């Protein structure tokens, strides 16, 4: 197992650490704010984050400092920061742990980001189901406000940064940044057409940055320990720092593991997560949340960094690694994910709204052993007509489980269809029962 020091999970691993303000301050918390607020120009903070190579941990992996740099320099009106705590991607549960166990680490990151981009108001958009997390954040904000770390005139520097918690109603699409902004404005959470991008036309049509919880939690450490330190961890130059991978499924020890980017899936699954739960061989794994195409045992030595996973035909996404053992029915697994996407399609774009319904019906039919060989062509045709033809990346996400299982485990689809044909030969009238 590679030796590495946890960064984001370090505090909570200390015995007795509760995540309250005193505990956080005892571990050096809020020193990054003291170091930069009113002393280092905001542009320099942005330059430091750029130099660190930090890339977004929400899914797309966009360089954080570069994103901040897109905000108009000469705009005099309000600007906003939104912390994306929706964490709606199936198989992903890292932001929740950061929120519940070390909320001040995130709050310090939020105030640092507000300072860098010149925002006086920020919102933590948290998924409705995270009731405990929302309460913990409210309490931490109250503590930080009383201590002078949040609000007006922070640490007597004259700088203002307010933080508000906004609870969503539990819709996957509201994790998508522009749907999140719509929801925050009190409207139905539907993605916006881009451009214009949130950097110029975001919350209330003002310049806005949306960053993931884990992205923001890295900021105090980058400021305290320097961009060179951060850039030296992981797989430089393009995948720097650590990442929290959420390992679930058929492993012995599921959970969150913070490791430097660039270790292999083999190390993550067999060493950190203890290997397969029943010592059956591994059959498949999803490397980055339900939206990421499935990978196979042949990909165990792929490195967990943005480029390597993309080169293997998938994506690092949200860091949710779901492991499946030999014996898992891959067509059923793809259907299970498709049911989720069908349920969560927001309905704005026709290819996704209508296509998800047809995909799920076709998949249900195959799994129920009532499929036909032509159904496989229909699936591919539907997927091709959805991917890249929707306002947001949901369309690409929903076709990933079907396209990747068809790529790697097509014989399983064919077997189910052969079984359907055999059943139809025995019972010729069954063909009439197709939906
Ligand atoms: C359908 C969909 C769901 C998403 N859900 C989340 C989410 O739950 N949390 C998150 O941080 N990003 C999510 N994203 C990505 C966000 O749109 C956005 O890229 C991210 O919050 C930016 O933060 P980052 O640059 O720090 O990664 C989602 C994207 C899509 C297309």
XYZ file of N, CA, C and O in Angstrom, residues 96-242:
588
model
N -20.382 14.363 1.653
C -21.165 14.196 2.869
C -20.250 14.020 4.091
O -20.454 14.631 5.129
N -19.194 13.212 3.921
C -18.271 12.986 5.046
C -17.520 14.275 5.393
O -17.344 14.610 6.565
N -17.093 15.010 4.370
C -16.391 16.273 4.625
C -17.305 17.258 5.364
O -16.877 17.965 6.267
N -18.568 17.283 4.947
C -19.528 18.216 5.556
C -19.803 17.826 7.012
O -19.766 18.670 7.912
N -20.064 16.554 7.219
C -20.490 16.137 8.566
C -19.336 16.106 9.558
O -19.536 16.325 10.747
N -18.113 15.834 9.077
C -17.012 15.611 10.023
C -16.042 16.783 10.150
O -15.337 16.887 11.136
N -15.981 17.645 9.115
C -15.033 18.763 9.207
C -15.579 19.986 8.460
O -14.972 20.471 7.502
N -16.715 20.536 8.918
C -17.373 21.585 8.133
C -16.556 22.873 8.013
O -16.646 23.565 6.996
N -15.724 23.173 9.032
C -14.979 24.441 8.960
C -13.922 24.431 7.863
O -13.572 25.480 7.325
N -13.417 23.251 7.525
C -12.447 23.145 6.430
C -13.088 23.655 5.136
O -12.458 24.375 4.347
N -14.370 23.310 4.943
C -15.083 23.758 3.736
C -15.364 25.255 3.834
O -15.169 26.005 2.871
N -15.790 25.699 5.025
C -16.123 27.128 5.182
C -14.894 28.000 4.950
O -14.983 29.055 4.314
N -13.741 27.553 5.446
C -12.525 28.341 5.209
C -12.229 28.408 3.710
O -11.879 29.462 3.179
N -12.410 27.286 3.033
C -12.209 27.254 1.579
C -13.178 28.196 0.872
O -12.811 28.892 -0.076
N -14.423 28.222 1.346
C -15.433 29.091 0.717
C -15.040 30.565 0.877
O -15.085 31.342 -0.091
N -14.621 30.948 2.075
C -14.260 32.370 2.287
C -13.024 32.723 1.452
O -12.947 33.808 0.865
N -12.076 31.794 1.358
C -10.887 32.057 0.524
C -11.292 32.251 -0.941
O -10.800 33.156 -1.624
N -12.200 31.400 -1.421
C -12.641 31.515 -2.817
C -13.407 32.817 -3.020
O -13.226 33.505 -4.034
N -14.261 33.182 -2.043
C -15.003 34.456 -2.140
C -14.019 35.612 -2.264
O -14.196 36.521 -3.074
N -12.971 35.558 -1.442
C -11.969 36.629 -1.461
C -11.286 36.698 -2.833
O -11.136 37.770 -3.425
N -10.928 35.525 -3.353
C -10.210 35.494 -4.635
C -11.058 36.036 -5.779
O -10.556 36.719 -6.666
N -12.359 35.739 -5.768
C -13.192 36.166 -6.914
C -13.969 37.449 -6.615
O -14.696 37.951 -7.466
N -13.870 37.955 -5.399
C -14.544 39.210 -5.049
C -16.029 39.049 -4.773
O -16.810 39.973 -5.012
N -16.419 37.888 -4.245
C -17.842 37.661 -3.925
C -18.097 37.955 -2.444
O -17.314 37.540 -1.589
N -19.189 38.656 -2.183
C -19.541 38.928 -0.784
C -20.617 37.967 -0.293
O -20.898 37.917 0.900
N -21.246 37.263 -1.210
C -22.271 36.289 -0.819
C -21.968 34.945 -1.456
O -21.575 34.879 -2.625
N -22.169 33.901 -0.670
C -21.986 32.561 -1.220
C -23.082 31.657 -0.687
O -23.649 31.907 0.378
N -23.363 30.621 -1.461
C -24.438 29.687 -1.095
C -23.903 28.266 -1.143
O -23.216 27.899 -2.098
N -24.241 27.524 -0.099
C -23.941 26.085 -0.142
C -25.241 25.409 -0.547
O -26.225 25.438 0.195
N -25.251 24.846 -1.747
C -26.456 24.154 -2.227
C -26.319 22.698 -1.836
O -25.510 21.952 -2.397
N -27.096 22.292 -0.838
C -26.940 20.933 -0.310
C -28.183 20.110 -0.616
O -29.317 20.623 -0.535
N -27.980 18.851 -0.972
C -29.137 18.031 -1.345
C -30.074 17.858 -0.148
O -29.643 17.762 1.000
N -31.359 17.849 -0.446
C -32.387 17.854 0.592
C -32.265 16.714 1.582
O -32.543 16.874 2.772
N -31.796 15.545 1.094
C -31.711 14.380 1.981
C -30.636 14.530 3.045
O -30.655 13.829 4.054
N -29.666 15.428 2.840
C -28.584 15.599 3.820
C -29.046 16.516 4.957
O -28.524 17.618 5.137
N -30.007 16.037 5.730
C -30.572 16.869 6.802
C -29.500 17.140 7.857
O -29.297 18.277 8.280
N -28.795 16.089 8.252
C -27.763 16.245 9.280
C -26.675 17.208 8.796
O -26.260 18.116 9.523
N -26.236 17.006 7.556
C -25.189 17.862 6.996
C -25.604 19.327 6.992
O -24.804 20.206 7.323
N -26.852 19.585 6.628
C -27.335 20.977 6.582
C -27.315 21.578 7.994
O -26.886 22.721 8.180
N -27.733 20.782 8.979
C -27.737 21.286 10.366
C -26.318 21.573 10.835
O -26.045 22.592 11.462
N -25.411 20.656 10.519
C -24.010 20.827 10.957
C -23.412 22.078 10.309
O -22.717 22.855 10.964
N -23.720 22.274 9.030
C -23.185 23.464 8.346
C -23.741 24.744 8.961
O -23.004 25.709 9.180
N -25.045 24.763 9.252
C -25.667 25.954 9.865
C -24.969 26.276 11.189
O -24.666 27.432 11.470
N -24.719 25.232 11.958
C -24.086 25.432 13.263
C -22.654 25.943 13.095
O -22.224 26.858 13.801
N -21.936 25.367 12.138
C -20.552 25.791 11.904
C -20.510 27.235 11.401
O -19.625 28.012 11.793
N -21.478 27.604 10.558
C -21.512 28.986 10.050
C -21.745 29.944 11.221
O -21.088 30.988 11.325
N -22.650 29.568 12.127
C -22.927 30.429 13.292
C -21.661 30.583 14.144
O -21.313 31.703 14.563
N -20.929 29.480 14.336
C -19.679 29.549 15.127
C -18.664 30.465 14.441
O -18.030 31.301 15.088
N -18.518 30.268 13.131
C -17.515 31.038 12.389
C -17.892 32.516 12.340
O -17.019 33.394 12.393
N -19.197 32.784 12.276
C -19.649 34.187 12.242
C -19.322 34.856 13.578
O -18.790 35.970 13.611
N -19.613 34.155 14.665
C -19.348 34.716 16.001
C -17.845 34.964 16.181
O -17.438 35.956 16.790
N -17.038 34.078 15.622
C -15.583 34.220 15.781
C -14.973 35.221 14.792
O -13.764 35.472 14.824
N -15.797 35.756 13.903
C -15.307 36.775 12.969
C -14.666 36.227 11.706
O -13.944 36.943 11.007
N -14.927 34.956 11.382
C -14.365 34.379 10.156
C -15.325 34.495 8.978
O -14.948 34.252 7.832
N -16.588 34.773 9.266
C -17.605 34.887 8.218
C -18.431 36.119 8.537
O -18.637 36.444 9.701
N -18.926 36.800 7.501
C -19.794 37.965 7.716
C -19.099 39.237 7.264
O -18.259 39.202 6.355
N -19.451 40.351 7.897
C -18.861 41.634 7.510
C -17.558 41.852 8.284
O -17.408 41.391 9.412
N -16.630 42.534 7.655
C -15.369 42.915 8.297
C -14.649 41.715 8.934
O -14.298 41.733 10.120
N -14.397 40.711 8.124
C -13.753 39.480 8.624
C -12.373 39.797 9.189
O -11.553 40.446 8.524
N -12.116 39.367 10.396
C -10.833 39.562 11.090
C -10.344 41.015 10.974
O -9.143 41.262 10.815
N -11.313 41.946 11.032
C -11.020 43.393 10.954
C -10.263 43.790 9.689
O -9.448 44.717 9.697
N -10.531 43.083 8.597
C -9.840 43.422 7.344
C -10.720 44.298 6.439
O -10.263 44.737 5.380
N -11.974 44.466 6.838
C -12.902 45.219 5.992
C -13.520 44.360 4.901
O -14.300 44.839 4.073
N -13.164 43.093 4.891
C -13.667 42.192 3.835
C -14.934 41.483 4.302
O -15.012 41.049 5.458
N -15.902 41.382 3.380
C -17.178 40.733 3.710
C -17.323 39.439 2.912
O -17.048 39.423 1.709
N -17.736 38.394 3.597
C -18.095 37.148 2.892
C -19.165 36.440 3.717
O -18.884 35.970 4.822
N -20.372 36.438 3.194
C -21.469 35.748 3.875
C -21.670 34.373 3.255
O -21.444 34.184 2.061
N -22.105 33.433 4.086
C -22.353 32.074 3.590
C -23.750 31.653 4.029
O -24.107 31.801 5.203
N -24.533 31.162 3.071
C -25.895 30.703 3.369
C -26.038 29.254 2.913
O -25.462 28.861 1.907
N -26.830 28.517 3.671
C -27.102 27.125 3.273
C -28.452 27.082 2.578
O -29.434 27.653 3.076
N -28.503 26.441 1.419
C -29.765 26.295 0.691
C -30.010 24.815 0.462
O -29.188 24.144 -0.171
N -31.105 24.320 0.976
C -31.396 22.883 0.818
C -32.186 22.636 -0.456
O -33.206 23.288 -0.695
N -31.705 21.702 -1.270
C -32.423 21.330 -2.485
C -33.557 20.378 -2.135
O -33.778 20.061 -0.966
N -34.260 19.936 -3.168
C -35.405 19.056 -2.911
C -35.116 17.623 -3.347
O -36.014 16.807 -3.423
N -33.840 17.340 -3.652
C -33.473 15.968 -3.975
C -33.660 15.599 -5.432
O -34.331 14.627 -5.752
N -33.095 16.378 -6.338
C -33.155 16.047 -7.767
C -31.725 15.950 -8.292
O -30.933 16.863 -8.083
N -31.427 14.858 -8.957
C -30.073 14.633 -9.487
C -29.629 15.806 -10.373
O -28.492 16.264 -10.297
N -30.528 16.301 -11.194
C -30.143 17.335 -12.153
C -29.664 18.614 -11.454
O -28.887 19.384 -12.011
N -30.108 18.833 -10.222
C -29.705 20.066 -9.522
C -28.240 20.054 -9.108
O -27.730 21.050 -8.597
N -27.534 18.936 -9.343
C -26.086 18.937 -9.159
C -25.396 19.573 -10.358
O -24.265 20.038 -10.264
N -26.068 19.577 -11.502
C -25.520 20.235 -12.697
C -25.536 21.732 -12.419
O -26.553 22.279 -11.978
N -24.411 22.404 -12.690
C -24.243 23.744 -12.139
C -25.315 24.763 -12.539
O -25.724 25.584 -11.713
N -25.802 24.705 -13.776
C -26.774 25.735 -14.157
C -28.175 25.393 -13.635
O -28.947 26.294 -13.298
N -28.487 24.088 -13.516
C -29.768 23.700 -12.902
C -29.743 24.081 -11.425
O -30.753 24.505 -10.857
N -28.559 23.944 -10.829
C -28.382 24.355 -9.429
C -28.699 25.849 -9.274
O -29.404 26.263 -8.344
N -28.203 26.648 -10.220
C -28.439 28.099 -10.138
C -29.924 28.416 -10.293
O -30.471 29.266 -9.575
N -30.583 27.714 -11.229
C -32.026 27.921 -11.408
C -32.765 27.603 -10.119
O -33.628 28.352 -9.668
N -32.409 26.472 -9.521
C -33.070 26.028 -8.291
C -32.827 27.026 -7.166
O -33.736 27.369 -6.406
N -31.610 27.523 -7.098
C -31.246 28.520 -6.073
C -32.065 29.803 -6.244
O -32.407 30.476 -5.272
N -32.392 30.111 -7.492
C -33.210 31.306 -7.760
C -34.687 31.054 -7.488
O -35.526 31.923 -7.720
N -35.012 29.834 -7.079
C -36.406 29.531 -6.738
C -37.208 28.966 -7.890
O -38.416 28.801 -7.806
N -36.506 28.652 -8.991
C -37.223 28.100 -10.158
C -37.057 26.587 -10.197
O -36.290 26.023 -9.416
N -37.747 25.964 -11.144
C -37.576 24.530 -11.327
C -36.142 24.264 -11.805
O -35.627 25.002 -12.645
N -35.517 23.244 -11.254
C -34.110 22.980 -11.577
C -33.937 22.384 -12.959
O -33.932 21.167 -13.118
N -33.798 23.223 -13.955
C -33.540 22.774 -15.325
C -32.226 23.394 -15.787
O -31.973 24.561 -15.503
N -31.395 22.637 -16.501
C -30.123 23.220 -16.947
C -30.331 24.356 -17.945
O -31.319 24.365 -18.679
N -29.402 25.286 -17.935
C -29.464 26.398 -18.890
C -28.622 26.068 -20.116
O -27.653 25.309 -20.017
N -28.974 26.710 -21.217
C -28.155 26.576 -22.432
C -26.881 27.389 -22.212
O -26.936 28.513 -21.728
N -25.737 26.780 -22.531
C -24.460 27.490 -22.394
C -23.807 27.606 -23.766
O -23.841 26.615 -24.501
N -23.146 28.682 -24.169
C -23.034 29.934 -23.434
C -24.354 30.693 -23.372
O -25.240 30.336 -24.126
N -24.480 31.732 -22.503
C -23.410 32.258 -21.650
C -23.130 31.342 -20.469
O -24.022 30.636 -20.004
N -21.907 31.371 -19.985
C -21.489 30.528 -18.876
C -21.695 31.270 -17.546
O -21.751 32.504 -17.522
N -21.768 30.512 -16.456
C -21.966 31.153 -15.150
C -20.906 32.209 -14.819
O -21.187 33.146 -14.076
N -19.722 32.081 -15.385
C -18.666 33.061 -15.073
C -19.102 34.479 -15.400
O -18.682 35.432 -14.731
N -19.966 34.623 -16.415
C -20.456 35.977 -16.741
C -21.940 36.128 -16.414
O -22.373 37.183 -15.977
N -22.731 35.066 -16.630
C -24.176 35.133 -16.399
C -24.588 33.947 -15.529
O -25.059 32.943 -16.032
N -24.367 34.093 -14.235
C -24.637 32.982 -13.329
C -25.846 33.236 -12.459
O -26.945 33.480 -12.975
N -25.658 33.194 -11.161
C -26.769 33.405 -10.235
C -27.317 34.825 -10.393
O -26.549 35.792 -10.362
N -28.608 34.944 -10.563
C -29.271 36.241 -10.822
C -28.592 36.983 -11.978
O -28.470 38.205 -11.960
N -28.078 36.189 -12.925
C -27.423 36.755 -14.120
C -26.111 37.493 -13.821
O -25.651 38.292 -14.629
N -25.544 37.233 -12.662
C -24.296 37.905 -12.260
C -23.120 36.920 -12.371
O -23.317 35.698 -12.322
N -21.902 37.451 -12.445
C -20.740 36.558 -12.507
C -20.708 35.608 -11.309
O -20.835 36.044 -10.161
N -20.553 34.325 -11.598
C -20.677 33.300 -10.548
C -19.681 32.166 -10.770
O -19.422 31.782 -11.908
N -19.173 31.654 -9.663
C -18.362 30.437 -9.720
C -19.107 29.341 -8.976
O -19.616 29.578 -7.890
N -19.180 28.158 -9.584
C -19.726 26.988 -8.889
C -18.567 26.012 -8.686
O -17.885 25.652 -9.650
N -18.317 25.669 -7.447
C -17.268 24.689 -7.142
C -17.786 23.610 -6.207
O -18.608 23.876 -5.329
N -17.238 22.444 -6.378
C -17.603 21.286 -5.556
C -17.020 21.422 -4.130
O -16.025 22.111 -3.920
N -17.650 20.733 -3.183
C -17.211 20.753 -1.775
C -15.733 20.378 -1.634
O -14.945 21.082 -0.995
N -15.358 19.243 -2.250
C -13.970 18.760 -2.084
C -12.978 19.741 -2.716
O -11.888 19.956 -2.178
N -13.366 20.345 -3.835
C -12.492 21.334 -4.481
C -12.186 22.448 -3.490
O -11.028 22.822 -3.275
N -13.249 22.978 -2.874
C -13.090 24.127 -1.970
C -12.331 23.735 -0.704
O -11.555 24.527 -0.164
N -12.543 22.504 -0.241
C -11.877 22.059 0.993
C -10.359 21.997 0.818
O -9.612 22.053 1.797
N -9.884 21.888 -0.428
C -8.438 21.847 -0.677
C -7.769 23.211 -0.501
O -6.552 23.283 -0.318
N -8.547 24.279 -0.595
C -7.940 25.617 -0.672
C -7.117 26.000 0.554
O -5.993 26.498 0.407
N -7.623 25.811 1.800
C -6.791 26.200 2.948
C -5.425 25.516 2.931
O -4.412 26.132 3.275
N -5.388 24.260 2.476
C -4.119 23.519 2.473
C -3.173 24.062 1.401
O -1.969 24.120 1.620
N -3.732 24.455 0.265
C -2.886 25.014 -0.800
C -2.282 26.335 -0.327
O -1.097 26.608 -0.547
N -3.095 27.140 0.358
C -2.584 28.429 0.845
C -1.546 28.199 1.948
O -0.481 28.820 1.957
N -1.839 27.300 2.879
C -0.928 27.086 4.011
C 0.382 26.444 3.594
O 1.441 26.804 4.076
N 0.309 25.450 2.698
C 1.513 24.659 2.411
C 2.136 24.983 1.059
O 3.198 24.456 0.725
N 1.463 25.842 0.306
C 2.055 26.313 -0.955
C 1.627 25.488 -2.164
O 1.394 24.283 -2.043
N 1.561 26.146 -3.322
C 1.120 25.446 -4.535
C 2.101 24.362 -4.980
O 1.700 23.349 -5.558
N 3.400 24.575 -4.666
C 4.404 23.582 -5.108
C 4.180 22.260 -4.368
O 4.293 21.178 -4.948
N 3.867 22.375 -3.072
C 3.589 21.168 -2.272
C 2.423 20.400 -2.902
O 2.514 19.194 -3.120
N 1.333 21.121 -3.217
C 0.148 20.467 -3.777
C 0.483 19.844 -5.134
O 0.105 18.708 -5.424
N 1.226 20.623 -5.938
C 1.538 20.158 -7.297
C 2.484 18.957 -7.301
O 2.600 18.254 -8.305
N 3.154 18.741 -6.161
C 4.095 17.602 -6.117
C 3.375 16.291 -5.769
O 3.952 15.217 -5.857
N 2.112 16.376 -5.356
C 1.359 15.164 -4.990
C 0.606 14.661 -6.215
O 0.094 15.458 -7.012
N 0.499 13.349 -6.329
C -0.340 12.783 -7.393
C 0.408 12.536 -8.669
O 1.548 12.083 -8.658
N -0.264 12.842 -9.777
C 0.284 12.603 -11.117
C 0.493 13.932 -11.805
O -0.275 14.308 -12.687
N 1.531 14.707 -11.401
C 1.709 16.006 -12.047
C 2.066 15.819 -13.518
O 2.581 14.749 -13.877
N 1.848 16.763 -14.411
C 1.350 18.103 -14.084
C -0.177 18.228 -14.138
O -0.707 19.225 -13.708
N -0.891 17.196 -14.662
C -2.309 17.430 -14.948
C -3.261 16.907 -13.884
O -4.441 17.233 -13.893
N -2.797 16.044 -13.010
C -3.679 15.492 -11.976
C -2.974 15.598 -10.634
O -2.327 14.655 -10.193
N -3.051 16.767 -10.021
C -2.284 16.991 -8.797
C -3.169 16.875 -7.560
O -4.382 17.010 -7.633
N -2.507 16.605 -6.439
C -3.222 16.535 -5.162
C -3.726 15.143 -4.870
O -3.498 14.186 -5.611
N -4.448 15.061 -3.757
C -5.068 13.784 -3.409
C -6.501 13.812 -3.931
O -6.994 14.847 -4.345
